[in-house]
Coordinates of C-alpha atoms and ligand atoms in Angstrom, one line a residue:
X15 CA 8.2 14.4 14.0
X16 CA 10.9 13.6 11.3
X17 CA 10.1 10.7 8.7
X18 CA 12.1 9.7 6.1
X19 CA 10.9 7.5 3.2
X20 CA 13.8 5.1 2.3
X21 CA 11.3 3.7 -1.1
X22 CA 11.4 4.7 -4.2
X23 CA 7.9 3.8 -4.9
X24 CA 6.8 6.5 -2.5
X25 CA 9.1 8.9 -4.5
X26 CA 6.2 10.8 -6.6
X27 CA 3.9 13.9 -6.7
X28 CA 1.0 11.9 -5.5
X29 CA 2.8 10.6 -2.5
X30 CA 3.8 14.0 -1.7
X31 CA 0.7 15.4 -2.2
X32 CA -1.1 12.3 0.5
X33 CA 1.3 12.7 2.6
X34 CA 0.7 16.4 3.0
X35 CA -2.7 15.9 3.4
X36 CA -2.8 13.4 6.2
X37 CA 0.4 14.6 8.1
X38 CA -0.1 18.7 8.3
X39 CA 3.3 19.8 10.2
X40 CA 5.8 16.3 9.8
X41 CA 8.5 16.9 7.9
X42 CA 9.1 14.3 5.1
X43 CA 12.5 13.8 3.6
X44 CA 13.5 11.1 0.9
X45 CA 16.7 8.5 1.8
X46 CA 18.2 10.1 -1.3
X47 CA 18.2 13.8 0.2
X48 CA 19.8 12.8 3.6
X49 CA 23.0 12.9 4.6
X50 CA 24.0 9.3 6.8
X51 CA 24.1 11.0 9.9
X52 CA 20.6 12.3 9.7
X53 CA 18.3 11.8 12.6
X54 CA 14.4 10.9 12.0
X55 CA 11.8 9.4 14.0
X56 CA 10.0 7.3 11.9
X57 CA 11.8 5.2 8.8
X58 CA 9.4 4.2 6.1
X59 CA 10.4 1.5 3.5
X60 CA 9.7 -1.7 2.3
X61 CA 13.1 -2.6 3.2
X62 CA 16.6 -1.4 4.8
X63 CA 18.4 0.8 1.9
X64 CA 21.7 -1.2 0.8
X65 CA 23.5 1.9 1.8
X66 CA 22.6 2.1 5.4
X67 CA 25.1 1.1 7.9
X68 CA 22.2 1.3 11.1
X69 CA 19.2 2.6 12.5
X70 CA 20.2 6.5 14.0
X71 CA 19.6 6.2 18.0
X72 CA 16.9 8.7 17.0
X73 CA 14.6 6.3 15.3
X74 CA 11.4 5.4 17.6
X75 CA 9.5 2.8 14.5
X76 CA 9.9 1.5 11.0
X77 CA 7.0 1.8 9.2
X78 CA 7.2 -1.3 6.5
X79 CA 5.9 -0.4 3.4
X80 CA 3.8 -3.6 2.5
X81 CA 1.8 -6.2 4.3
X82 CA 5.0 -8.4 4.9
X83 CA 7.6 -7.5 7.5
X84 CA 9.7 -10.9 7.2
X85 CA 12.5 -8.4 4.9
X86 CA 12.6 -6.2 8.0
X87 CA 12.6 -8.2 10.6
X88 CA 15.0 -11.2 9.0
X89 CA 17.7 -7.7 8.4
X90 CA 20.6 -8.5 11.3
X91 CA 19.7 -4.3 11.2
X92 CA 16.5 -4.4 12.9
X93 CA 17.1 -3.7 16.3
X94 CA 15.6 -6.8 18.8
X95 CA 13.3 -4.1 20.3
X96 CA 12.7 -1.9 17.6
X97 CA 8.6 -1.5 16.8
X98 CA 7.7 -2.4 13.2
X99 CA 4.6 -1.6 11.8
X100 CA 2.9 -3.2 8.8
X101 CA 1.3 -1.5 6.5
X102 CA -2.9 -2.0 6.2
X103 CA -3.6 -0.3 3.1
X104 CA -7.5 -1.7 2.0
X105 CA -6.6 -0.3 -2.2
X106 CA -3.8 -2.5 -1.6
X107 CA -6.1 -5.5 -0.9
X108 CA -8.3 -4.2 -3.5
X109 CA -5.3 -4.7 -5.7
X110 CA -4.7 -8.4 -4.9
X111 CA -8.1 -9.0 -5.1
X112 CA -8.1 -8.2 -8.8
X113 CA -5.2 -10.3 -9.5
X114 CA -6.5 -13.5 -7.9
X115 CA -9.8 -12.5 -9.6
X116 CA -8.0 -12.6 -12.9
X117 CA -6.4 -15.7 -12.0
X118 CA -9.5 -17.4 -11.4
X119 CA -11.1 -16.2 -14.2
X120 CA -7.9 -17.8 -16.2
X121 CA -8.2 -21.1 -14.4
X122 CA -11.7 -20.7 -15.3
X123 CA -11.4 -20.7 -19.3
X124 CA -7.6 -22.9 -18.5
X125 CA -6.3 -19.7 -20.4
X126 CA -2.7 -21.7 -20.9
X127 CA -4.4 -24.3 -22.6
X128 CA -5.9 -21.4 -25.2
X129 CA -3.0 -19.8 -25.4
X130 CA -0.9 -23.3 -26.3
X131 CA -3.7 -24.2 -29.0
X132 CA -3.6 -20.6 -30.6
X133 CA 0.4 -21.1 -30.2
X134 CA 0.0 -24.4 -32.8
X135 CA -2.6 -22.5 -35.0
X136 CA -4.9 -25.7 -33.6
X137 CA -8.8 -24.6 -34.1
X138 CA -9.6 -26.0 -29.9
X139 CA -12.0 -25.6 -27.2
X140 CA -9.9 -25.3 -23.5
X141 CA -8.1 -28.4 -22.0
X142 CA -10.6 -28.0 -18.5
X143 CA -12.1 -25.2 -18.8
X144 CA -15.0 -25.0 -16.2
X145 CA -17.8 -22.8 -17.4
X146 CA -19.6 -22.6 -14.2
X147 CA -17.9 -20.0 -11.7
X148 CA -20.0 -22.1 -8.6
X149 CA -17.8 -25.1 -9.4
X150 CA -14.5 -23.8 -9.7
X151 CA -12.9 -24.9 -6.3
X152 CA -10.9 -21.7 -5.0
X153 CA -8.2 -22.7 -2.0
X154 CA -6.8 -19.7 -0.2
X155 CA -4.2 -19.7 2.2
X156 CA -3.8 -16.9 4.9
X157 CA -7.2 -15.2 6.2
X158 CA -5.4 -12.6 7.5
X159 CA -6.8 -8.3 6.4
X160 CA -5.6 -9.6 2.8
X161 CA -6.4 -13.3 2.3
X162 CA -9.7 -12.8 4.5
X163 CA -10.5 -10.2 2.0
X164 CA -9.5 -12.1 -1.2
X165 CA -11.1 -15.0 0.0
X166 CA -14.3 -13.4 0.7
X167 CA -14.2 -11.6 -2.5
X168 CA -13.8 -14.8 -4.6
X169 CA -16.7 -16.4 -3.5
X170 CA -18.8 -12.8 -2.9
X171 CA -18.3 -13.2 -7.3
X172 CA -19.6 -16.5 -7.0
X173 CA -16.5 -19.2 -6.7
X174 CA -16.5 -21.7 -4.4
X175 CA -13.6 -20.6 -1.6
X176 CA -12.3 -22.4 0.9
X177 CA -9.4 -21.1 3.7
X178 CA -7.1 -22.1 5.5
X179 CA -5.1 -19.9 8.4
X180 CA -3.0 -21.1 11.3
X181 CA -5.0 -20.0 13.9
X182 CA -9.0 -19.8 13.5
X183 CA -10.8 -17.3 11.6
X184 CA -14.2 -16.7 9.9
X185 CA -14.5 -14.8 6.5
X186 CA -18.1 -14.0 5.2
X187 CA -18.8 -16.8 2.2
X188 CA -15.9 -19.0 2.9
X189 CA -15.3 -22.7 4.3
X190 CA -12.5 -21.8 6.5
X191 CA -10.3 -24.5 7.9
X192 CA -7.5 -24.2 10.4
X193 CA -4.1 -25.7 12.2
X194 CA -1.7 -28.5 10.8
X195 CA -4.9 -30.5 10.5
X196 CA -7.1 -28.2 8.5
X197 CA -4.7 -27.6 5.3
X198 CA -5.4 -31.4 3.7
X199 CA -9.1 -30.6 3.9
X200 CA -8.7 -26.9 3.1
X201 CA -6.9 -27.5 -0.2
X202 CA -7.6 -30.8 -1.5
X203 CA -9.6 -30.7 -5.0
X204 CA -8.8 -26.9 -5.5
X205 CA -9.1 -25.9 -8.8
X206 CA -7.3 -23.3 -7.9
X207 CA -4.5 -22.4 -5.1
X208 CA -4.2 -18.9 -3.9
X209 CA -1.0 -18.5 -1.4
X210 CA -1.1 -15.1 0.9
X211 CA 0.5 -16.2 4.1
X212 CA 3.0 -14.4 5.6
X213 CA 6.6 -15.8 5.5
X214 CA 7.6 -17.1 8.8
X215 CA 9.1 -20.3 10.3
X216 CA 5.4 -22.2 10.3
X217 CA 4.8 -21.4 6.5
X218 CA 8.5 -21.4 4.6
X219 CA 8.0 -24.6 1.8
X220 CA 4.2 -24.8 2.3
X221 CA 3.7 -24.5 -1.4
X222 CA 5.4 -28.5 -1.8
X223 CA 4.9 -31.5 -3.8
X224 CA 2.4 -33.0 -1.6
X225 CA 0.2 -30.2 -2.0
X226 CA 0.4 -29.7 -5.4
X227 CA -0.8 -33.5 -5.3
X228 CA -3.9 -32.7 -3.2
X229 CA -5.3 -30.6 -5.8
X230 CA -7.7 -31.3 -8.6
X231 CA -5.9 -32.2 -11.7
X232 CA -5.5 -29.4 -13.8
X233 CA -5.2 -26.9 -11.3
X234 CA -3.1 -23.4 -11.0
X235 CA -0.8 -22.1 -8.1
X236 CA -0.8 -18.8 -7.6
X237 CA 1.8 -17.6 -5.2
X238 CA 1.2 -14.0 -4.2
X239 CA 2.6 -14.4 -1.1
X240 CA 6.6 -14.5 -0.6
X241 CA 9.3 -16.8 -2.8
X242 CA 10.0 -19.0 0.2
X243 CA 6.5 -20.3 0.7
X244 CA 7.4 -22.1 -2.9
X245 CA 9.3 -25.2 -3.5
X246 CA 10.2 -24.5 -6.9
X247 CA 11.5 -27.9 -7.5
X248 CA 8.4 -29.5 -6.6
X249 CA 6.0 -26.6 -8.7
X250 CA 8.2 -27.5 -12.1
X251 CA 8.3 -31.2 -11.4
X252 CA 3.8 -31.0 -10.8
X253 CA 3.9 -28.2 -14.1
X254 CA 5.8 -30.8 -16.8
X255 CA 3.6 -33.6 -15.4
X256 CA 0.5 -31.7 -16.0
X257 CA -0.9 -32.6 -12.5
X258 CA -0.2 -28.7 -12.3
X259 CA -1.7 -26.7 -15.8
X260 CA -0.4 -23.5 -14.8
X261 CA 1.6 -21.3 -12.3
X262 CA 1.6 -17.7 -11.6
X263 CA 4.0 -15.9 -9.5
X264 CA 4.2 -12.6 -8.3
X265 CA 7.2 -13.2 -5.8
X266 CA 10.5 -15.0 -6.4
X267 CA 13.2 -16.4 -3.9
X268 CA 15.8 -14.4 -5.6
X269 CA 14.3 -10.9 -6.8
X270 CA 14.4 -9.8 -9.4
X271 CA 14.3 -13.4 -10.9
X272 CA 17.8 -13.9 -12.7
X273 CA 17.4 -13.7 -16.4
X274 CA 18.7 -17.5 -16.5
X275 CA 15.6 -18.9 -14.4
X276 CA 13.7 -21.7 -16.1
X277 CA 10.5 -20.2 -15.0
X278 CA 10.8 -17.2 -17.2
X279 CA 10.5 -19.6 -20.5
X280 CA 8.2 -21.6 -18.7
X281 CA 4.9 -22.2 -21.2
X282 CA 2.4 -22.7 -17.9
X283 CA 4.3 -19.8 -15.9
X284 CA 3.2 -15.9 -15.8
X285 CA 5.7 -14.3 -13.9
X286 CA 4.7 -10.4 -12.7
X287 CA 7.4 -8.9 -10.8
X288 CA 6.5 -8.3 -7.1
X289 CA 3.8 -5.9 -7.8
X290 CA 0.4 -8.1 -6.7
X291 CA -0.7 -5.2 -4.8
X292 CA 1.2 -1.8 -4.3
X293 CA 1.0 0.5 -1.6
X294 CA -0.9 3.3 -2.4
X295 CA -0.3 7.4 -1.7
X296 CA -3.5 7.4 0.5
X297 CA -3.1 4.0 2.0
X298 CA 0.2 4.8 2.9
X299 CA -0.4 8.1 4.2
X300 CA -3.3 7.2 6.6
X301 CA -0.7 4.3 8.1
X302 CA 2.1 6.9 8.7
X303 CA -0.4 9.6 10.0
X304 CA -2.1 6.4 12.3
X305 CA 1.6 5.6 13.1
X306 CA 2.8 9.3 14.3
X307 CA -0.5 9.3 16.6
X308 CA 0.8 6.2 17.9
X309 CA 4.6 7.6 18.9
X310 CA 2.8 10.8 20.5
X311 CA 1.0 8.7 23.1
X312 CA 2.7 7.5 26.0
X313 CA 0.2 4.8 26.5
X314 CA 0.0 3.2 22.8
X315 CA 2.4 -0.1 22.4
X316 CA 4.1 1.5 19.5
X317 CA 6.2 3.3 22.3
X318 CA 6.8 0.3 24.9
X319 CA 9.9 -1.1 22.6
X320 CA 7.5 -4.0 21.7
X321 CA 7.6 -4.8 18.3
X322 CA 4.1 -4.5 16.5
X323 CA 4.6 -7.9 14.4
X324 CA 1.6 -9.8 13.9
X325 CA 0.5 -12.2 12.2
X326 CA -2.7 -10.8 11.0
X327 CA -2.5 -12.0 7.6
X328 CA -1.8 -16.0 8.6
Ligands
LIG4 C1 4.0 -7.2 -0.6 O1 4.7 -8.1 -0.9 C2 3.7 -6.8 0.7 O2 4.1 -7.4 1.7 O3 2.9 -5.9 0.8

């Protein structure tokens, strides 16, 4: 079994060391040690290297490193019936968890308010803030392994979470809604809007003026889940009314965001580039070891040239 790891972010000692662990016998190589012609079985990477032309005929799955697959599968690269597999990485989760967590806990004490008042040297309690975590409104969308687990961990601390998916699903502590009709109900009031779909043809421009305008005034968007879910237009036009106090983004239409972007001088904007939740050496090792058990039996999908996209995390 030959993998080869086309990300720099799995480039490191630690990763090595995982990988070791959990795969005795594969042979890893890095993109950057491999000559173009070089066969592998298995790709790994969050997306296709600039410099590579195609898939070798050798390749039998592309491991994606991250929850997402849209930057796969949208690259004219990806063969029609090549398998992709997502990664499930629970730290990972864990890792998003925290930052809606801290997001809540901002909307919470309406930190952008604080930090404008400390700005003018002005001696003043919070715009909104909303001392009691049971009555901050929390609206997450995708129940999927990382909203379901982000949802259930916002109101396992106590918030009030509601959730909304495209098909039905149940998380422990949360009002779950579902379907075109379920997102009014599922978001209106929110004091708070968490977005971790995945980016497909259903969910592109979800994050639009009219929703902004079903939420509590006062509210923050926190977009965690791709650059196209987010009407930018709308998100500035809701932030510089004030119907929206405060935005943070994780992921960007255009990454990195371009130096000249309005967002990055934006007073009710934290911007954190792309790195919600990383992929970590163990998480990452137990997919690719779970993966290579996959391509060695003849009876697992991952070898009947059916692509493994889900949508686990709508
Ligand atoms: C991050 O964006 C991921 O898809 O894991």
């Amino acid at each position: 079994m030959r993998v080869v790891l086309a990300d720099p972010l799995a480039y490191s000692e630690a990763f090595d060391t995982a990988l070791r662990s959990a795969c005795p016998g594969v042979e890893f190589r890095r993109w950057t040690d491999c000559a173009p012609d070089t066969d592998y079985d298995l790709l790994v990477t969050w997306a296709f290297p600039p410099d590579m032309a195609k898939l070798p005929a050798s390749t039998r799955a592309v491991l994606c490193l991250g929850a997402g697959t849209d930057q796969l599968t949208s690259d004219p690269r990806l063969p029609d019936d090549m398998p992709v597999v997502r990664l499930r990485d629970p730290a990972q989760a864990q890792q998003i968890l925290d930052y809606a967590m801290h997001a809540a806990f901002a909307r919470q004490q309406d930190d952008f308010s604080v930090r404008r008042s400390q700005r003018a040297r002005r001696w003043q309690r919070a715009v909104s803030e909303i001392r009691d975590r049971g009555a901050l409104s929390v609206a997450v969308l995708g129940l999927g392994m990382i909203g379901g687990h982000v949802a259930s961990g916002l109101a396992g601390a106590g918030f009030r979470v509601s959730g909304w998916s495209r098909t039905p699903r149940e998380r422990v502590g949360v009002t779950a809604f579902h379907g075109e009709g379920g997102l009014v109900p599922a978001v209106t009031g929110a004091d708070l809007l968490v977005n971790l779909l995945p980016s497909n043809q259903h969910t592109r421009g979800i994050l639009d003026g009219r929703l902004f305008g079903l939420l509590a005034p006062g509210a923050y968007v926190v977009n965690l889940g791709r650059g196209d879910h987010l009407d930018e237009t709308a998100l500035r036009q809701a932030l510089d009314s004030g119907h929206v106090a405060g935005a943070w983004l994780d992921v960007f239409l255009q990454e990195p965001l371009p130096a000249d972007h309005w967002a990055w001088a934006h007073e009710s904007v934290r911007i954190t580039p792309h790195c919600g939740g990383l992929p970590t050496p163990e998480g990452t090792a137990a997919a690719i070891a779970e993966a290579i058990k996959a391509l060695d039996d003849p009876r697992n999908p991952l070898v009947s040239g059916k692509p493994l996209l889900d949508s686990q995390n709508s």
